[in-house]
mmCIF file of C-alpha atoms and ligand atoms in Angstrom:
data_model
loop_
_atom_site.group_PDB
_atom_site.id
_atom_site.type_symbol
_atom_site.label_atom_id
_atom_site.label_comp_id
_atom_site.label_asym_id
_atom_site.label_seq_id
_atom_site.Cartn_x
_atom_site.Cartn_y
_atom_site.Cartn_z
ATOM 1 C CA MET A 261 96.167 75.465 132.583
ATOM 2 C CA ILE A 262 97.798 72.031 132.203
ATOM 3 C CA LEU A 263 95.328 71.146 129.494
ATOM 4 C CA ASP A 264 96.266 74.321 127.671
ATOM 5 C CA SER A 265 99.953 73.409 127.812
ATOM 6 C CA LEU A 266 99.216 69.901 126.571
ATOM 7 C CA LEU A 267 97.140 71.214 123.698
ATOM 8 C CA GLY A 268 100.093 73.463 122.891
ATOM 9 C CA LEU A 269 102.045 70.356 121.856
ATOM 10 C CA PHE A 270 99.513 69.633 119.125
ATOM 11 C CA SER A 271 98.389 73.055 117.963
ATOM 12 C CA MET A 272 100.083 75.126 115.312
ATOM 13 C CA ASP A 273 100.741 78.231 117.405
ATOM 14 C CA MET A 274 101.392 81.381 115.359
ATOM 15 C CA GLY A 275 103.046 84.750 115.768
ATOM 16 C CA ILE A 276 101.666 87.601 113.668
ATOM 17 C CA ASP A 277 103.185 90.964 112.752
ATOM 18 C CA LEU A 278 100.093 92.927 111.774
ATOM 19 C CA GLY A 279 101.857 95.713 109.889
ATOM 20 C CA THR A 280 100.401 98.719 108.090
ATOM 21 C CA CYS A 281 102.048 97.526 104.842
ATOM 22 C CA ASN A 282 102.852 93.853 105.307
ATOM 23 C CA THR A 283 101.521 91.064 107.487
ATOM 24 C CA LEU A 284 103.910 88.265 108.428
ATOM 25 C CA VAL A 285 102.996 85.035 110.153
ATOM 26 C CA CYS A 286 105.395 82.582 111.715
ATOM 27 C CA VAL A 287 104.696 79.170 113.142
ATOM 28 C CA ARG A 288 106.577 77.622 116.032
ATOM 29 C CA GLY A 289 109.423 75.539 114.687
ATOM 30 C CA GLN A 290 108.828 76.571 111.055
ATOM 31 C CA GLY A 291 109.851 80.239 110.912
ATOM 32 C CA ILE A 292 108.017 82.684 108.666
ATOM 33 C CA VAL A 293 105.342 80.894 106.640
ATOM 34 C CA LEU A 294 103.407 83.864 105.249
ATOM 35 C CA ASN A 295 104.487 87.333 104.154
ATOM 36 C CA GLU A 296 101.846 89.305 102.259
ATOM 37 C CA PRO A 297 100.728 92.915 101.851
ATOM 38 C CA SER A 298 98.074 94.090 104.344
ATOM 39 C CA VAL A 299 95.619 94.834 101.545
ATOM 40 C CA VAL A 300 91.991 93.797 101.074
ATOM 41 C CA ALA A 301 89.830 94.132 97.956
ATOM 42 C CA VAL A 302 86.238 95.130 98.643
ATOM 43 C CA LYS A 303 83.177 95.977 96.604
ATOM 44 C CA LYS A 304 83.290 99.730 96.144
ATOM 45 C CA GLY A 305 81.411 101.767 98.726
ATOM 46 C CA THR A 306 80.841 98.731 100.978
ATOM 47 C CA ASN A 307 82.804 96.657 103.466
ATOM 48 C CA ARG A 308 82.066 93.485 101.550
ATOM 49 C CA VAL A 309 85.271 91.586 100.880
ATOM 50 C CA LEU A 310 85.400 90.022 97.403
ATOM 51 C CA LYS A 311 84.649 86.333 97.557
ATOM 52 C CA ASN A 312 86.719 85.055 94.640
ATOM 53 C CA GLY A 313 90.011 84.208 96.343
ATOM 54 C CA THR A 314 91.799 87.336 95.084
ATOM 55 C CA ALA A 315 90.528 89.441 97.912
ATOM 56 C CA VAL A 316 93.431 89.639 100.368
ATOM 57 C CA GLY A 317 97.205 89.964 100.328
ATOM 58 C CA LEU A 318 99.451 89.755 97.270
ATOM 59 C CA MET A 319 96.672 89.595 94.691
ATOM 60 C CA ALA A 320 94.798 92.471 96.286
ATOM 61 C CA LYS A 321 97.949 94.626 96.322
ATOM 62 C CA GLU A 322 98.350 94.191 92.590
ATOM 63 C CA MET A 323 94.943 95.831 92.253
ATOM 64 C CA LEU A 324 95.977 98.992 94.166
ATOM 65 C CA GLY A 325 95.552 101.952 91.847
ATOM 66 C CA LYS A 326 94.372 99.704 89.003
ATOM 67 C CA THR A 327 90.983 98.558 90.243
ATOM 68 C CA PRO A 328 87.981 98.497 87.945
ATOM 69 C CA GLY A 329 85.126 100.807 88.901
ATOM 70 C CA SER A 330 83.290 98.317 91.075
ATOM 71 C CA ILE A 331 86.229 97.255 93.296
ATOM 72 C CA SER A 332 88.504 99.124 95.648
ATOM 73 C CA ALA A 333 91.678 97.850 97.252
ATOM 74 C CA ILE A 334 91.984 99.006 100.856
ATOM 75 C CA ARG A 335 94.791 98.987 103.405
ATOM 76 C CA PRO A 336 92.772 98.702 106.618
ATOM 77 C CA MET A 337 95.740 99.408 108.921
ATOM 78 C CA LYS A 338 97.118 102.220 106.786
ATOM 79 C CA ASP A 339 97.905 104.731 109.516
ATOM 80 C CA GLY A 340 98.835 102.225 112.162
ATOM 81 C CA VAL A 341 95.400 102.404 113.653
ATOM 82 C CA ILE A 342 92.579 100.185 112.580
ATOM 83 C CA ALA A 343 90.728 102.326 110.079
ATOM 84 C CA ASP A 344 88.085 99.707 109.482
ATOM 85 C CA PHE A 345 87.372 96.973 112.007
ATOM 86 C CA ASP A 346 85.376 94.682 109.708
ATOM 87 C CA ILE A 347 87.955 94.724 106.958
ATOM 88 C CA THR A 348 90.827 94.212 109.402
ATOM 89 C CA GLU A 349 88.983 91.249 110.824
ATOM 90 C CA ALA A 350 88.425 89.770 107.375
ATOM 91 C CA MET A 351 92.120 90.172 106.630
ATOM 92 C CA LEU A 352 93.363 88.678 109.892
ATOM 93 C CA SER A 353 90.935 85.830 109.526
ATOM 94 C CA TYR A 354 92.068 85.103 105.949
ATOM 95 C CA PHE A 355 95.733 84.960 106.987
ATOM 96 C CA ILE A 356 95.140 82.795 110.074
ATOM 97 C CA ARG A 357 92.970 80.352 108.135
ATOM 98 C CA LYS A 358 95.419 80.238 105.236
ATOM 99 C CA VAL A 359 98.282 79.235 107.521
ATOM 100 C CA HIS A 360 96.149 76.879 109.568
ATOM 101 C CA ALA A 361 94.805 75.087 106.509
ATOM 102 C CA ARG A 362 98.323 74.162 105.404
ATOM 103 C CA ARG A 363 98.792 71.484 107.968
ATOM 104 C CA ARG A 364 96.057 69.142 109.010
ATOM 105 C CA SER A 365 97.116 67.712 112.337
ATOM 106 C CA ILE A 366 95.672 64.481 113.667
ATOM 107 C CA LEU A 367 93.977 66.484 116.377
ATOM 108 C CA PRO A 368 92.106 69.544 115.121
ATOM 109 C CA VAL A 369 93.400 71.790 117.895
ATOM 110 C CA LYS A 370 92.895 75.506 117.522
ATOM 111 C CA PRO A 371 96.104 77.563 117.557
ATOM 112 C CA ARG A 372 97.304 80.046 120.139
ATOM 113 C CA VAL A 373 98.207 83.314 118.502
ATOM 114 C CA VAL A 374 100.697 86.023 119.528
ATOM 115 C CA ILE A 375 100.025 89.331 117.755
ATOM 116 C CA ALA A 376 102.396 92.301 117.725
ATOM 117 C CA ILE A 377 100.458 95.572 117.792
ATOM 118 C CA PRO A 378 101.667 99.183 117.514
ATOM 119 C CA SER A 379 102.307 100.782 120.904
ATOM 120 C CA GLY A 380 99.938 103.672 120.100
ATOM 121 C CA ILE A 381 96.866 101.488 119.630
ATOM 122 C CA THR A 382 93.772 102.230 121.783
ATOM 123 C CA ALA A 383 92.013 99.823 124.155
ATOM 124 C CA VAL A 384 89.081 99.578 121.739
ATOM 125 C CA GLU A 385 91.414 98.636 118.906
ATOM 126 C CA LYS A 386 93.162 96.049 121.092
ATOM 127 C CA ARG A 387 89.813 94.469 121.858
ATOM 128 C CA ALA A 388 88.973 94.444 118.143
ATOM 129 C CA VAL A 389 92.216 92.639 117.317
ATOM 130 C CA LEU A 390 91.599 90.094 120.081
ATOM 131 C CA ASN A 391 88.015 89.459 118.998
ATOM 132 C CA SER A 392 88.947 89.174 115.329
ATOM 133 C CA ALA A 393 91.656 86.629 116.041
ATOM 134 C CA GLU A 394 89.278 84.607 118.204
ATOM 135 C CA ARG A 395 86.579 84.632 115.567
ATOM 136 C CA ALA A 396 89.208 83.594 113.029
ATOM 137 C CA GLY A 397 89.739 80.419 115.037
ATOM 138 C CA ALA A 398 92.374 81.170 117.664
ATOM 139 C CA ARG A 399 92.138 79.262 120.943
ATOM 140 C CA ARG A 400 93.966 81.970 122.915
ATOM 141 C CA VAL A 401 95.249 85.353 121.791
ATOM 142 C CA TYR A 402 98.192 87.227 123.308
ATOM 143 C CA LEU A 403 99.169 90.790 122.445
ATOM 144 C CA VAL A 404 102.741 92.046 122.551
ATOM 145 C CA ASP A 405 104.051 95.545 121.968
ATOM 146 C CA GLU A 406 105.587 95.823 118.551
ATOM 147 C CA PRO A 407 108.798 97.593 119.690
ATOM 148 C CA MET A 408 109.460 94.768 122.168
ATOM 149 C CA ALA A 409 108.944 92.081 119.526
ATOM 150 C CA CYS A 410 111.097 94.143 117.176
ATOM 151 C CA GLY A 411 113.922 94.429 119.721
ATOM 152 C CA ILE A 412 113.832 90.694 120.420
ATOM 153 C CA GLY A 413 113.801 89.894 116.701
ATOM 154 C CA ALA A 414 116.772 92.206 116.177
ATOM 155 C CA GLY A 415 118.683 90.275 118.849
ATOM 156 C CA LEU A 416 118.815 93.110 121.406
ATOM 157 C CA PRO A 417 119.203 92.265 125.117
ATOM 158 C CA ILE A 418 115.812 93.767 125.986
ATOM 159 C CA THR A 419 115.284 91.640 129.111
ATOM 160 C CA GLU A 420 118.535 92.814 130.667
ATOM 161 C CA PRO A 421 119.072 95.863 132.911
ATOM 162 C CA THR A 422 120.575 97.922 130.105
ATOM 163 C CA ALA A 423 118.895 100.228 127.598
ATOM 164 C CA SER A 424 118.026 99.090 124.060
ATOM 165 C CA MET A 425 116.625 101.544 121.542
ATOM 166 C CA VAL A 426 114.749 100.620 118.371
ATOM 167 C CA VAL A 427 113.405 102.800 115.585
ATOM 168 C CA ASP A 428 110.998 100.757 113.458
ATOM 169 C CA ILE A 429 110.109 102.667 110.288
ATOM 170 C CA GLY A 430 107.143 100.871 108.722
ATOM 171 C CA GLY A 431 104.665 102.011 106.094
ATOM 172 C CA GLY A 432 102.175 104.031 108.148
ATOM 173 C CA THR A 433 103.953 104.495 111.469
ATOM 174 C CA THR A 434 107.398 104.825 112.935
ATOM 175 C CA GLU A 435 107.762 103.325 116.396
ATOM 176 C CA VAL A 436 110.559 104.735 118.519
ATOM 177 C CA ALA A 437 111.184 103.028 121.865
ATOM 178 C CA ILE A 438 113.753 102.729 124.617
ATOM 179 C CA MET A 439 113.462 99.487 126.576
ATOM 180 C CA SER A 440 115.096 97.696 129.448
ATOM 181 C CA LEU A 441 114.217 94.779 131.736
ATOM 182 C CA ALA A 442 111.570 93.562 129.272
ATOM 183 C CA ASP A 443 109.614 96.776 129.538
ATOM 184 C CA ILE A 444 109.183 99.919 127.478
ATOM 185 C CA SER A 445 110.606 102.940 129.281
ATOM 186 C CA VAL A 446 109.721 105.658 126.752
ATOM 187 C CA CYS A 447 108.151 105.350 123.344
ATOM 188 C CA GLU A 448 106.642 107.399 120.606
ATOM 189 C CA SER A 449 104.437 106.201 117.771
ATOM 190 C CA LEU A 450 104.700 108.658 114.899
ATOM 191 C CA ARG A 451 102.305 108.697 111.959
ATOM 192 C CA VAL A 452 105.119 109.458 109.534
ATOM 193 C CA ALA A 453 106.868 106.581 107.744
ATOM 194 C CA GLY A 454 107.420 104.916 104.376
ATOM 195 C CA ASP A 455 104.014 105.931 102.933
ATOM 196 C CA ASP A 456 104.868 109.566 103.592
ATOM 197 C CA PHE A 457 108.118 109.132 101.656
ATOM 198 C CA ASP A 458 106.025 107.913 98.712
ATOM 199 C CA GLU A 459 103.573 110.816 99.037
ATOM 200 C CA ALA A 460 106.434 113.330 99.139
ATOM 201 C CA ILE A 461 107.753 111.850 95.882
ATOM 202 C CA VAL A 462 104.297 112.016 94.231
ATOM 203 C CA SER A 463 103.963 115.689 95.094
ATOM 204 C CA HIS A 464 107.533 116.482 94.004
ATOM 205 C CA MET A 465 106.834 114.958 90.561
ATOM 206 C CA ARG A 466 103.605 116.922 90.289
ATOM 207 C CA ARG A 467 105.107 120.252 91.337
ATOM 208 C CA THR A 468 108.396 120.008 89.473
ATOM 209 C CA TYR A 469 107.460 118.136 86.304
ATOM 210 C CA ASN A 470 103.653 118.436 86.087
ATOM 211 C CA LEU A 471 103.770 114.645 86.034
ATOM 212 C CA MET A 472 101.169 112.551 87.834
ATOM 213 C CA ILE A 473 102.457 109.231 89.159
ATOM 214 C CA GLY A 474 100.769 106.606 91.338
ATOM 215 C CA ASP A 475 101.911 105.379 94.753
ATOM 216 C CA PRO A 476 103.451 102.159 93.379
ATOM 217 C CA THR A 477 105.676 104.203 91.030
ATOM 218 C CA ALA A 478 106.647 106.530 93.870
ATOM 219 C CA GLU A 479 107.611 103.507 95.980
ATOM 220 C CA LYS A 480 109.732 102.185 93.108
ATOM 221 C CA ILE A 481 111.552 105.534 92.861
ATOM 222 C CA LYS A 482 112.155 105.522 96.620
ATOM 223 C CA ILE A 483 113.587 102.009 96.603
ATOM 224 C CA GLU A 484 115.680 102.510 93.467
ATOM 225 C CA ILE A 485 117.212 105.953 94.052
ATOM 226 C CA GLY A 486 115.823 107.319 97.362
ATOM 227 C CA SER A 487 118.214 108.453 100.087
ATOM 228 C CA ALA A 488 118.379 110.441 103.315
ATOM 229 C CA SER A 489 122.035 111.511 103.055
ATOM 230 C CA PRO A 490 124.389 112.161 100.101
ATOM 231 C CA LEU A 491 125.448 109.102 98.091
ATOM 232 C CA GLU A 492 128.955 108.314 96.899
ATOM 233 C CA GLY A 493 127.649 107.938 93.376
ATOM 234 C CA GLU A 494 124.401 109.846 92.834
ATOM 235 C CA LEU A 495 121.774 107.978 90.789
ATOM 236 C CA THR A 496 119.265 108.724 88.029
ATOM 237 C CA MET A 497 116.080 107.015 86.928
ATOM 238 C CA GLU A 498 113.547 107.215 84.119
ATOM 239 C CA VAL A 499 109.989 107.767 85.357
ATOM 240 C CA ARG A 500 106.719 107.412 83.456
ATOM 241 C CA GLY A 501 103.422 109.045 84.329
ATOM 242 C CA ARG A 502 100.637 111.226 82.983
ATOM 243 C CA ASP A 503 101.270 114.822 82.000
ATOM 244 C CA MET A 504 98.927 117.069 83.954
ATOM 245 C CA ILE A 505 98.543 119.614 81.171
ATOM 246 C CA SER A 506 98.259 117.500 78.026
ATOM 247 C CA GLY A 507 96.738 114.557 79.911
ATOM 248 C CA LEU A 508 98.955 112.204 77.912
ATOM 249 C CA PRO A 509 101.537 109.632 79.044
ATOM 250 C CA ARG A 510 105.098 110.965 79.219
ATOM 251 C CA LYS A 511 108.479 110.066 80.720
ATOM 252 C CA THR A 512 111.260 112.057 82.335
ATOM 253 C CA ILE A 513 114.641 111.512 84.007
ATOM 254 C CA ILE A 514 115.065 112.307 87.697
ATOM 255 C CA THR A 515 118.059 112.316 90.053
ATOM 256 C CA SER A 516 118.711 111.010 93.553
ATOM 257 C CA GLU A 517 119.602 114.566 94.706
ATOM 258 C CA GLU A 518 116.135 115.938 93.979
ATOM 259 C CA ILE A 519 114.424 112.911 95.581
ATOM 260 C CA ARG A 520 116.560 113.394 98.709
ATOM 261 C CA GLU A 521 115.406 117.005 98.827
ATOM 262 C CA ALA A 522 111.767 115.867 98.426
ATOM 263 C CA LEU A 523 112.179 113.379 101.308
ATOM 264 C CA LYS A 524 113.688 115.985 103.653
ATOM 265 C CA GLU A 525 110.457 116.763 105.477
ATOM 266 C CA PRO A 526 109.302 113.234 106.427
ATOM 267 C CA VAL A 527 112.897 112.187 107.182
ATOM 268 C CA GLY A 528 113.210 115.298 109.397
ATOM 269 C CA ALA A 529 110.038 114.355 111.286
ATOM 270 C CA ILE A 530 111.504 110.928 112.078
ATOM 271 C CA ILE A 531 114.772 112.508 113.246
ATOM 272 C CA ASP A 532 112.786 114.839 115.538
ATOM 273 C CA ALA A 533 110.860 111.912 117.040
ATOM 274 C CA VAL A 534 114.116 110.093 117.754
ATOM 275 C CA THR A 535 115.777 113.076 119.427
ATOM 276 C CA SER A 536 112.675 113.940 121.472
ATOM 277 C CA THR A 537 112.407 110.321 122.692
ATOM 278 C CA LEU A 538 116.070 110.444 123.721
ATOM 279 C CA GLU A 539 115.404 113.653 125.647
ATOM 280 C CA LYS A 540 112.707 111.867 127.656
ATOM 281 C CA ALA A 541 114.927 108.911 128.585
ATOM 282 C CA GLU A 542 116.012 108.351 132.188
ATOM 283 C CA PRO A 543 119.635 109.529 132.563
ATOM 284 C CA GLU A 544 120.900 106.020 133.375
ATOM 285 C CA LEU A 545 119.256 104.580 130.279
ATOM 286 C CA ALA A 546 120.535 107.460 128.143
ATOM 287 C CA ALA A 547 124.029 106.698 129.454
ATOM 288 C CA ASP A 548 123.683 103.033 128.342
ATOM 289 C CA LEU A 549 122.799 104.148 124.836
ATOM 290 C CA VAL A 550 126.205 105.782 124.441
ATOM 291 C CA ASP A 551 127.574 102.233 124.186
ATOM 292 C CA ASN A 552 124.523 100.358 122.902
ATOM 293 C CA GLY A 553 123.508 102.801 120.155
ATOM 294 C CA ILE A 554 120.268 102.704 118.159
ATOM 295 C CA THR A 555 118.933 99.823 116.035
ATOM 296 C CA LEU A 556 116.853 100.554 112.929
ATOM 297 C CA ALA A 557 114.209 98.136 111.652
ATOM 298 C CA GLY A 558 111.188 98.057 109.330
ATOM 299 C CA GLY A 559 111.260 98.623 105.582
ATOM 300 C CA GLY A 560 112.074 102.319 106.009
ATOM 301 C CA ALA A 561 115.394 101.361 107.616
ATOM 302 C CA LEU A 562 116.482 100.356 104.107
ATOM 303 C CA LEU A 563 116.301 103.928 102.807
ATOM 304 C CA ARG A 564 119.916 104.728 101.910
ATOM 305 C CA GLY A 565 121.664 106.882 104.506
ATOM 306 C CA MET A 566 118.875 106.721 107.108
ATOM 307 C CA ASP A 567 121.423 105.390 109.622
ATOM 308 C CA THR A 568 123.860 108.205 108.771
ATOM 309 C CA VAL A 569 121.376 111.064 109.269
ATOM 310 C CA LEU A 570 120.209 109.596 112.581
ATOM 311 C CA SER A 571 123.757 109.107 113.737
ATOM 312 C CA ASN A 572 124.643 112.712 112.805
ATOM 313 C CA ALA A 573 121.589 114.055 114.638
ATOM 314 C CA THR A 574 122.094 112.061 117.848
ATOM 315 C CA GLY A 575 125.833 111.473 118.019
ATOM 316 C CA LEU A 576 125.072 107.782 118.688
ATOM 317 C CA LYS A 577 126.028 104.645 116.786
ATOM 318 C CA VAL A 578 123.168 103.565 114.525
ATOM 319 C CA ARG A 579 122.942 100.134 112.918
ATOM 320 C CA VAL A 580 120.357 98.594 110.635
ATOM 321 C CA ALA A 581 119.053 95.273 111.993
ATOM 322 C CA ASP A 582 119.637 92.142 109.918
ATOM 323 C CA ASP A 583 116.652 91.537 107.658
ATOM 324 C CA PRO A 584 114.814 94.604 109.026
ATOM 325 C CA LEU A 585 111.437 93.741 107.424
ATOM 326 C CA THR A 586 111.084 90.521 109.429
ATOM 327 C CA CYS A 587 112.342 91.607 112.895
ATOM 328 C CA VAL A 588 108.896 91.897 114.476
ATOM 329 C CA ALA A 589 107.710 88.541 113.104
ATOM 330 C CA ARG A 590 110.887 86.805 114.253
ATOM 331 C CA GLY A 591 110.388 88.440 117.647
ATOM 332 C CA THR A 592 106.869 86.992 117.944
ATOM 333 C CA ALA A 593 108.407 83.574 117.204
ATOM 334 C CA VAL A 594 110.590 83.970 120.296
ATOM 335 C CA TYR A 595 107.451 84.757 122.325
ATOM 336 C CA LEU A 596 105.876 81.546 120.969
ATOM 337 C CA GLU A 597 108.863 79.483 122.072
ATOM 338 C CA ASN A 598 108.604 80.939 125.569
ATOM 339 C CA LEU A 599 104.817 81.011 125.790
ATOM 340 C CA GLU A 600 104.624 78.683 128.783
ATOM 341 C CA ILE A 601 106.987 80.916 130.780
ATOM 342 C CA TRP A 602 105.861 84.327 129.610
ATOM 343 C CA LYS A 603 102.141 83.940 129.018
ATOM 344 C CA ASP A 604 101.096 85.180 132.448
ATOM 345 C CA THR A 605 102.897 88.466 131.842
ATOM 346 C CA MET A 606 101.290 89.074 128.447
ATOM 347 C CA GLU A 607 98.002 90.819 127.716
ATOM 348 C CA SER A 608 95.529 88.254 126.509
ATOM 349 C CA ASP A 609 91.872 87.651 125.755
ATOM 350 C CA GLU A 610 91.341 86.766 129.417
ATOM 351 C CA ASP A 611 92.111 90.335 130.487
ATOM 352 C CA GLU A 612 89.584 93.134 130.603
ATOM 353 C CA PHE A 613 90.441 96.376 128.857
HETATM 354 P P1 ADP B 163 104.758 97.763 108.272
HETATM 355 O O1 ADP B 163 105.410 97.114 109.448
HETATM 356 O O2 ADP B 163 104.091 99.050 108.592
HETATM 357 O O3 ADP B 163 103.867 96.818 107.531
HETATM 358 P P2 ADP B 163 107.217 97.362 106.821
HETATM 359 O O4 ADP B 163 108.219 97.265 107.904
HETATM 360 O O5 ADP B 163 106.785 96.105 106.159
HETATM 361 O O6 ADP B 163 105.925 98.189 107.283
HETATM 362 O O7 ADP B 163 107.829 98.377 105.743
HETATM 363 C C1 ADP B 163 107.103 98.788 104.630
HETATM 364 C C2 ADP B 163 107.677 100.092 104.136
HETATM 365 O O8 ADP B 163 109.061 99.938 103.825
HETATM 366 C C3 ADP B 163 106.999 100.556 102.845
HETATM 367 O O9 ADP B 163 106.764 101.944 102.917
HETATM 368 C C4 ADP B 163 108.050 100.227 101.790
HETATM 369 O O10 ADP B 163 107.939 101.101 100.672
HETATM 370 C C5 ADP B 163 109.325 100.471 102.550
HETATM 371 N N1 ADP B 163 110.495 99.811 101.959
HETATM 372 C C6 ADP B 163 110.640 98.512 101.651
HETATM 373 N N2 ADP B 163 111.858 98.284 101.098
HETATM 374 C C7 ADP B 163 112.490 99.494 101.044
HETATM 375 C C8 ADP B 163 113.781 99.941 100.569
HETATM 376 N N3 ADP B 163 114.653 99.090 100.038
HETATM 377 N N4 ADP B 163 114.075 101.252 100.680
HETATM 378 C C9 ADP B 163 113.205 102.117 101.230
HETATM 379 N N5 ADP B 163 111.978 101.772 101.707
HETATM 380 C C10 ADP B 163 111.626 100.469 101.610
HETATM 381 MG MG1 MG B 164 106.099 96.845 111.187
#
């Protein structure tokens, strides 16, 4: 125990937000040191990660949809669950080693690692994350629930006897949780999030314009003109893709109104998850939320008007957290700072699942 604390002074302890779209790593005292897409390039039809240094993260994401025949770019956490254990392990290991290699300390002490995981993850998946992090060189691994880390990162008073509610709209999953006294009271992990917005846009373009577009283009449309509620000035955008009938490249102009219509279904599913979580809340916690409101985080929180539609549906105040894409990572940094005090209350590789 004491040895562990002493080693803590020398090791580069890390907090990791293992997201379905982006993985962020922060180091105690240094803030966020890595922010890369959760993408891995593998040899097609196998689990073999490419060995040429372009295999994980930013470089691998650039390959999505553009890979030559022999390579495929995979998002191993795509739906918020670990779709492929080996590839997830390779990814986690790459990120941990990359951060660890940056600083050679006098003492080669292995780091302790705090990892935020979706609340819907199974015991088998938890074990896989723990084992992967250990094999990647962690001395000790602690798991924290993503909504808790998110709430802490967003500056909510989650340890106090009052309710805090976060809606974290990521790529593959939306996590909705009501917390108080450092515990989750009710939560829902929904498999509808930013990726589904992109898919809805792809199918709208196909149905309405006979135009095939890839996911990266759909994401661009979403970020540039996407919205969940009417805009003061509606927007337009030129989109390029492949005509389904002639098979040739073509462009067309689209409007923010039609994209809002296309996004209605996934946005509606998120609204339903939020209202059904509120219905399950203890009356006293529900009462707190009248004053405390709801905090939005994750990349999906940046969709224009997401706060407005949620506020209209619930009658509560809704605010978007500052820097919503980094809330979870910044929350894990707070866990790192308090590791000596909190570690006995956290799930770790010493526990049995
Ligand atoms: P995860 O935690 O699952 O890795 P993130 O919180 O990193 O997910 O969010 C990624 C999602 O946010 C992606 O679907 C991305 O397209 C979306 N996103 C990022 N920026 C914006 C934006 N400005 N408007 C709408 N969606 C956005
Ligand atoms: Mg996330």
